[in-house]
PDB file of C-alpha atoms in Angstrom:
ATOM      1  CA  UNK F   1     -26.595  40.182  42.311  1.00 66.00           C
ATOM      2  CA  UNK F   2     -25.746  40.388  38.622  1.00 68.00           C
ATOM      3  CA  UNK F   3     -22.352  38.930  39.441  1.00 69.00           C
ATOM      4  CA  UNK F   4     -23.887  35.832  41.082  1.00 67.00           C
ATOM      5  CA  UNK F   5     -26.321  35.245  38.230  1.00 74.00           C
ATOM      6  CA  UNK F   6     -23.437  35.395  35.726  1.00 72.00           C
ATOM      7  CA  UNK F   7     -21.407  32.906  37.790  1.00 71.00           C
ATOM      8  CA  UNK F   8     -24.380  30.542  38.061  1.00 73.00           C
ATOM      9  CA  UNK F   9     -24.968  30.747  34.300  1.00 71.00           C
ATOM     10  CA  UNK F  10     -21.288  30.030  33.625  1.00 73.00           C
ATOM     11  CA  UNK F  11     -21.314  27.020  35.998  1.00 71.00           C
ATOM     12  CA  UNK F  12     -24.452  25.673  34.319  1.00 68.00           C
ATOM     13  CA  UNK F  13     -22.919  26.018  30.823  1.00 71.00           C
ATOM     14  CA  UNK F  14     -19.723  24.252  31.936  1.00 66.00           C
ATOM     15  CA  UNK F  15     -21.701  21.359  33.413  1.00 66.00           C
ATOM     16  CA  UNK F  16     -23.583  20.986  30.116  1.00 62.00           C
ATOM     17  CA  UNK F  17     -20.261  20.948  28.281  1.00 61.00           C
ATOM     18  CA  UNK F  18     -18.887  18.123  30.419  1.00 58.00           C
ATOM     19  CA  UNK F  19     -21.997  15.986  30.127  1.00 55.00           C
ATOM     20  CA  UNK F  20     -22.118  16.487  26.355  1.00 51.00           C
ATOM     21  CA  UNK F  21     -18.811  14.640  26.089  1.00 52.00           C
ATOM     22  CA  UNK F  22     -19.988  11.549  27.963  1.00 51.00           C
ATOM     23  CA  UNK F  23     -19.599   8.249  26.130  1.00 55.00           C
ATOM     24  CA  UNK F  24     -23.048   7.131  25.034  1.00 57.00           C
ATOM     25  CA  UNK F  25     -22.136   3.548  24.178  1.00 59.00           C
ATOM     26  CA  UNK F  26     -19.685   0.961  25.318  1.00 61.00           C
ATOM     27  CA  UNK F  27     -18.805   0.048  21.732  1.00 61.00           C
ATOM     28  CA  UNK F  28     -15.087  -0.158  21.072  1.00 67.00           C
ATOM     29  CA  UNK F  29     -13.698   0.968  17.719  1.00 69.00           C
ATOM     30  CA  UNK F  30     -12.383  -1.993  15.797  1.00 70.00           C
ATOM     31  CA  UNK F  31      -9.853  -2.630  13.085  1.00 82.00           C
ATOM     32  CA  UNK F  32     -10.370  -4.020   9.620  1.00 89.00           C
ATOM     33  CA  UNK F  33     -10.659  -7.717   8.855  1.00 92.00           C
ATOM     34  CA  UNK F  34      -7.070  -7.767   7.555  1.00 94.00           C
ATOM     35  CA  UNK F  35      -5.518  -5.137   9.806  1.00 93.00           C
ATOM     36  CA  UNK F  36      -2.270  -7.052  10.405  1.00 94.00           C
ATOM     37  CA  UNK F  37      -1.486  -7.074   6.670  1.00 96.00           C
ATOM     38  CA  UNK F  38      -2.334  -3.404   6.192  1.00 95.00           C
ATOM     39  CA  UNK F  39       0.199  -0.674   6.648  1.00 94.00           C
ATOM     40  CA  UNK F  40       2.790   1.794   5.486  1.00 96.00           C
ATOM     41  CA  UNK F  41       6.049   0.143   4.428  1.00 96.00           C
ATOM     42  CA  UNK F  42       9.525   1.466   3.609  1.00 94.00           C
ATOM     43  CA  UNK F  43      10.683  -0.592   0.630  1.00 96.00           C
ATOM     44  CA  UNK F  44      13.744  -1.159  -1.525  1.00 96.00           C
ATOM     45  CA  UNK F  45      13.688  -2.688  -5.000  1.00 97.00           C
ATOM     46  CA  UNK F  46      16.306  -5.041  -6.443  1.00 97.00           C
ATOM     47  CA  UNK F  47      16.352  -6.598  -9.891  1.00 97.00           C
ATOM     48  CA  UNK F  48      16.702 -10.379 -10.062  1.00 97.00           C
ATOM     49  CA  UNK F  49      17.143 -13.072 -12.704  1.00 97.00           C
ATOM     50  CA  UNK F  50      14.764 -16.005 -13.327  1.00 96.00           C
ATOM     51  CA  UNK F  51      16.464 -18.017 -10.561  1.00 95.00           C
ATOM     52  CA  UNK F  52      16.037 -15.250  -7.988  1.00 95.00           C
ATOM     53  CA  UNK F  53      19.679 -14.166  -7.953  1.00 96.00           C
ATOM     54  CA  UNK F  54      20.188 -10.437  -7.443  1.00 97.00           C
ATOM     55  CA  UNK F  55      21.427  -8.781 -10.646  1.00 96.00           C
ATOM     56  CA  UNK F  56      21.181  -5.190  -9.354  1.00 96.00           C
ATOM     57  CA  UNK F  57      21.025  -4.105  -5.710  1.00 95.00           C
ATOM     58  CA  UNK F  58      18.524  -1.360  -4.814  1.00 95.00           C
ATOM     59  CA  UNK F  59      21.111   1.421  -5.161  1.00 93.00           C
ATOM     60  CA  UNK F  60      22.533   0.228  -8.501  1.00 93.00           C
ATOM     61  CA  UNK F  61      19.920   0.572 -11.254  1.00 91.00           C
ATOM     62  CA  UNK F  62      16.761   2.428 -10.248  1.00 91.00           C
ATOM     63  CA  UNK F  63      17.938   3.715  -6.864  1.00 91.00           C
ATOM     64  CA  UNK F  64      14.749   2.787  -5.037  1.00 93.00           C
ATOM     65  CA  UNK F  65      15.509   2.619  -1.311  1.00 93.00           C
ATOM     66  CA  UNK F  66      13.193   3.660   1.500  1.00 90.00           C
ATOM     67  CA  UNK F  67      10.292   4.355  -0.876  1.00 95.00           C
ATOM     68  CA  UNK F  68       6.733   4.247   0.495  1.00 96.00           C
ATOM     69  CA  UNK F  69       4.381   1.353  -0.150  1.00 97.00           C
ATOM     70  CA  UNK F  70       0.875   1.037   1.254  1.00 97.00           C
ATOM     71  CA  UNK F  71      -1.245  -2.068   1.745  1.00 97.00           C
ATOM     72  CA  UNK F  72      -4.845  -1.499   2.794  1.00 96.00           C
ATOM     73  CA  UNK F  73      -8.257  -3.113   2.979  1.00 95.00           C
ATOM     74  CA  UNK F  74     -10.984  -2.875   0.365  1.00 95.00           C
ATOM     75  CA  UNK F  75     -14.123  -0.773   0.838  1.00 94.00           C
ATOM     76  CA  UNK F  76     -16.059  -3.992   1.454  1.00 95.00           C
ATOM     77  CA  UNK F  77     -13.530  -5.034   4.146  1.00 94.00           C
ATOM     78  CA  UNK F  78     -12.743  -8.220   2.209  1.00 95.00           C
ATOM     79  CA  UNK F  79     -10.848 -11.055   3.869  1.00 96.00           C
ATOM     80  CA  UNK F  80      -9.540 -12.346   0.522  1.00 97.00           C
ATOM     81  CA  UNK F  81      -8.191  -9.180  -1.161  1.00 97.00           C
ATOM     82  CA  UNK F  82      -6.273  -6.019  -0.332  1.00 97.00           C
ATOM     83  CA  UNK F  83      -4.952  -3.011  -2.229  1.00 97.00           C
ATOM     84  CA  UNK F  84      -1.231  -2.486  -2.821  1.00 97.00           C
ATOM     85  CA  UNK F  85      -0.065   1.018  -3.781  1.00 97.00           C
ATOM     86  CA  UNK F  86       3.432   2.382  -4.443  1.00 96.00           C
ATOM     87  CA  UNK F  87       2.259   6.027  -4.470  1.00 94.00           C
ATOM     88  CA  UNK F  88       3.954   6.504  -7.855  1.00 93.00           C
ATOM     89  CA  UNK F  89       7.419   6.072  -6.322  1.00 93.00           C
ATOM     90  CA  UNK F  90       8.356   2.930  -8.257  1.00 93.00           C
ATOM     91  CA  UNK F  91       6.095   1.935 -11.179  1.00 94.00           C
ATOM     92  CA  UNK F  92       2.945   3.928 -10.387  1.00 94.00           C
ATOM     93  CA  UNK F  93       0.906   0.875  -9.438  1.00 96.00           C
ATOM     94  CA  UNK F  94      -2.229   0.488  -7.350  1.00 96.00           C
ATOM     95  CA  UNK F  95      -4.223  -2.722  -7.695  1.00 96.00           C
ATOM     96  CA  UNK F  96      -5.955  -5.511  -5.812  1.00 97.00           C
ATOM     97  CA  UNK F  97      -4.072  -8.630  -4.786  1.00 98.00           C
ATOM     98  CA  UNK F  98      -5.481 -11.917  -3.527  1.00 98.00           C
ATOM     99  CA  UNK F  99      -4.506 -12.710   0.052  1.00 98.00           C
ATOM    100  CA  UNK F 100      -4.407 -15.596   2.485  1.00 97.00           C
ATOM    101  CA  UNK F 101      -4.710 -13.688   5.747  1.00 96.00           C
ATOM    102  CA  UNK F 102      -3.880 -16.627   8.018  1.00 96.00           C
ATOM    103  CA  UNK F 103      -0.630 -17.296   6.134  1.00 96.00           C
ATOM    104  CA  UNK F 104       0.179 -13.594   5.537  1.00 96.00           C
ATOM    105  CA  UNK F 105       0.634 -14.224   1.809  1.00 98.00           C
ATOM    106  CA  UNK F 106      -0.541 -12.375  -1.290  1.00 98.00           C
ATOM    107  CA  UNK F 107      -0.370 -12.684  -5.094  1.00 98.00           C
ATOM    108  CA  UNK F 108      -1.814 -11.335  -8.334  1.00 98.00           C
ATOM    109  CA  UNK F 109      -1.679 -12.599 -11.901  1.00 98.00           C
ATOM    110  CA  UNK F 110      -1.888 -10.335 -14.974  1.00 96.00           C
ATOM    111  CA  UNK F 111      -3.758  -7.490 -13.262  1.00 96.00           C
ATOM    112  CA  UNK F 112      -4.083  -4.041 -14.916  1.00 95.00           C
ATOM    113  CA  UNK F 113      -1.875  -2.208 -12.469  1.00 94.00           C
ATOM    114  CA  UNK F 114      -3.366   1.293 -12.221  1.00 92.00           C
ATOM    115  CA  UNK F 115      -6.488   3.320 -13.081  1.00 92.00           C
ATOM    116  CA  UNK F 116      -5.285   4.082 -16.626  1.00 91.00           C
ATOM    117  CA  UNK F 117      -4.650   0.399 -17.347  1.00 93.00           C
ATOM    118  CA  UNK F 118      -8.026  -0.591 -15.837  1.00 93.00           C
ATOM    119  CA  UNK F 119      -9.747   1.978 -18.080  1.00 93.00           C
ATOM    120  CA  UNK F 120      -7.983   0.588 -21.162  1.00 93.00           C
ATOM    121  CA  UNK F 121      -8.847  -2.998 -20.115  1.00 93.00           C
ATOM    122  CA  UNK F 122     -12.516  -1.990 -19.776  1.00 94.00           C
ATOM    123  CA  UNK F 123     -12.442  -0.392 -23.258  1.00 93.00           C
ATOM    124  CA  UNK F 124     -10.909  -3.567 -24.717  1.00 93.00           C
ATOM    125  CA  UNK F 125     -13.539  -5.698 -22.956  1.00 94.00           C
ATOM    126  CA  UNK F 126     -16.231  -3.450 -24.486  1.00 95.00           C
ATOM    127  CA  UNK F 127     -14.846  -4.181 -27.968  1.00 94.00           C
ATOM    128  CA  UNK F 128     -12.639  -1.124 -28.580  1.00 94.00           C
ATOM    129  CA  UNK F 129      -9.342  -2.165 -30.190  1.00 92.00           C
ATOM    130  CA  UNK F 130      -7.650   1.165 -31.046  1.00 92.00           C
ATOM    131  CA  UNK F 131      -7.343   4.578 -29.408  1.00 90.00           C
ATOM    132  CA  UNK F 132      -8.402   7.897 -30.969  1.00 90.00           C
ATOM    133  CA  UNK F 133      -5.111   8.046 -32.920  1.00 92.00           C
ATOM    134  CA  UNK F 134      -5.561   4.551 -34.368  1.00 92.00           C
ATOM    135  CA  UNK F 135      -2.951   2.912 -32.117  1.00 92.00           C
ATOM    136  CA  UNK F 136      -3.759  -0.569 -30.767  1.00 94.00           C
ATOM    137  CA  UNK F 137      -5.055  -0.555 -27.207  1.00 93.00           C
ATOM    138  CA  UNK F 138      -2.921  -2.483 -24.742  1.00 93.00           C
ATOM    139  CA  UNK F 139      -3.687  -2.731 -21.028  1.00 92.00           C
ATOM    140  CA  UNK F 140      -0.338  -3.319 -19.367  1.00 94.00           C
ATOM    141  CA  UNK F 141      -0.439  -5.675 -16.421  1.00 96.00           C
ATOM    142  CA  UNK F 142       1.482  -6.709 -13.326  1.00 97.00           C
ATOM    143  CA  UNK F 143       2.038 -10.081 -11.710  1.00 98.00           C
ATOM    144  CA  UNK F 144       3.030 -10.560  -8.068  1.00 98.00           C
ATOM    145  CA  UNK F 145       4.447 -13.841  -6.814  1.00 98.00           C
ATOM    146  CA  UNK F 146       5.941 -14.933  -3.505  1.00 98.00           C
ATOM    147  CA  UNK F 147       4.173 -12.111  -1.622  1.00 98.00           C
ATOM    148  CA  UNK F 148       4.573 -12.503   2.116  1.00 98.00           C
ATOM    149  CA  UNK F 149       4.330 -10.418   5.262  1.00 97.00           C
ATOM    150  CA  UNK F 150       6.586 -11.688   8.018  1.00 96.00           C
ATOM    151  CA  UNK F 151       5.036 -10.667  11.329  1.00 94.00           C
ATOM    152  CA  UNK F 152       7.869  -9.580  13.619  1.00 92.00           C
ATOM    153  CA  UNK F 153      10.317 -10.799  10.988  1.00 92.00           C
ATOM    154  CA  UNK F 154      12.235  -7.605  10.327  1.00 91.00           C
ATOM    155  CA  UNK F 155      14.195  -4.851  12.028  1.00 88.00           C
ATOM    156  CA  UNK F 156      14.021  -1.168  11.257  1.00 83.00           C
ATOM    157  CA  UNK F 157      17.072   1.044  10.962  1.00 80.00           C
ATOM    158  CA  UNK F 158      17.192   1.417  14.757  1.00 82.00           C
ATOM    159  CA  UNK F 159      17.236  -2.345  15.340  1.00 86.00           C
ATOM    160  CA  UNK F 160      13.679  -2.500  16.671  1.00 87.00           C
ATOM    161  CA  UNK F 161      11.738  -5.639  15.700  1.00 92.00           C
ATOM    162  CA  UNK F 162       8.933  -4.944  13.242  1.00 93.00           C
ATOM    163  CA  UNK F 163       6.987  -6.616  10.447  1.00 95.00           C
ATOM    164  CA  UNK F 164       8.593  -7.037   7.037  1.00 97.00           C
ATOM    165  CA  UNK F 165       7.221  -7.476   3.513  1.00 97.00           C
ATOM    166  CA  UNK F 166       8.632  -9.193   0.436  1.00 98.00           C
ATOM    167  CA  UNK F 167       7.325  -9.933  -3.061  1.00 98.00           C
ATOM    168  CA  UNK F 168       8.429 -10.409  -6.645  1.00 98.00           C
ATOM    169  CA  UNK F 169       6.727  -8.262  -9.287  1.00 98.00           C
ATOM    170  CA  UNK F 170       6.841  -8.128 -13.084  1.00 97.00           C
ATOM    171  CA  UNK F 171       5.270  -5.680 -15.522  1.00 97.00           C
ATOM    172  CA  UNK F 172       4.300  -6.379 -19.124  1.00 96.00           C
ATOM    173  CA  UNK F 173       5.503  -2.892 -20.119  1.00 95.00           C
ATOM    174  CA  UNK F 174       8.973  -3.139 -18.525  1.00 95.00           C
ATOM    175  CA  UNK F 175      11.403  -2.104 -21.308  1.00 93.00           C
ATOM    176  CA  UNK F 176      14.511  -2.380 -19.116  1.00 95.00           C
ATOM    177  CA  UNK F 177      14.705  -6.111 -18.369  1.00 94.00           C
ATOM    178  CA  UNK F 178      16.099  -7.150 -21.754  1.00 92.00           C
ATOM    179  CA  UNK F 179      18.355  -4.086 -21.926  1.00 94.00           C
ATOM    180  CA  UNK F 180      19.900  -4.545 -18.471  1.00 96.00           C
ATOM    181  CA  UNK F 181      19.673  -8.329 -18.112  1.00 95.00           C
ATOM    182  CA  UNK F 182      17.151  -8.890 -15.328  1.00 97.00           C
ATOM    183  CA  UNK F 183      13.826 -10.742 -15.296  1.00 97.00           C
ATOM    184  CA  UNK F 184      11.908  -9.452 -12.270  1.00 97.00           C
ATOM    185  CA  UNK F 185      11.849  -6.916  -9.455  1.00 97.00           C
ATOM    186  CA  UNK F 186      12.289  -8.053  -5.852  1.00 98.00           C
ATOM    187  CA  UNK F 187      10.565  -5.700  -3.418  1.00 98.00           C
ATOM    188  CA  UNK F 188      11.535  -5.945   0.260  1.00 97.00           C
ATOM    189  CA  UNK F 189      10.890  -3.681   3.187  1.00 96.00           C
ATOM    190  CA  UNK F 190       9.815  -3.122   6.757  1.00 95.00           C
ATOM    191  CA  UNK F 191       6.838  -1.481   8.383  1.00 94.00           C
ATOM    192  CA  UNK F 192       7.350   2.299   8.551  1.00 91.00           C
ATOM    193  CA  UNK F 193       8.683   3.299  11.955  1.00 82.00           C
ATOM    194  CA  UNK F 194       7.082   6.732  12.077  1.00 72.00           C
ATOM    195  CA  UNK F 195      10.187   8.728  12.910  1.00 63.00           C
ATOM    196  CA  UNK F 196      12.640  10.309  10.525  1.00 57.00           C
ATOM    197  CA  UNK F 197      15.272   7.710   9.897  1.00 49.00           C
TER     198      UNK F 197
END
């Protein structure tokens, strides 16, 4: 008899387990307001002159090829801004850019390009002009122009059609432009494929 009671108890517990996993709503999980512009990108960085001519290919000066770049929505799920973040692989930038979602374009003008620069900019705005050592405070900034995501406009290393990204970026603290004869950085890439390439 003990055997039957144990089996009944086990069957009852299993039935509770299956009903506990039932979907309680018909609500479907959704994406963000700018989900098509968000993603993980594999980028390369060239250096260009003022006319847009390539001065250094990605493998020639800084050697930035296949580096990660992330674009993602804001906490408020804005339809007019997104974050852009190079994960410290290029210039250690992470800042908000203005977007036109319908056109797939983005830009930024003179934006403090990481947390340190935003902290310095806030100190300057509060009236602080020098640091603790007496050095003048300067919040270095970045400008992005010609930012565009081309939906279905690229191919990954395996030849599969995917989205691509392109933008021109400058930094106020770039000491190499005058030394090496370039004016801007051209960043191009494709959406990360997910497999080791």
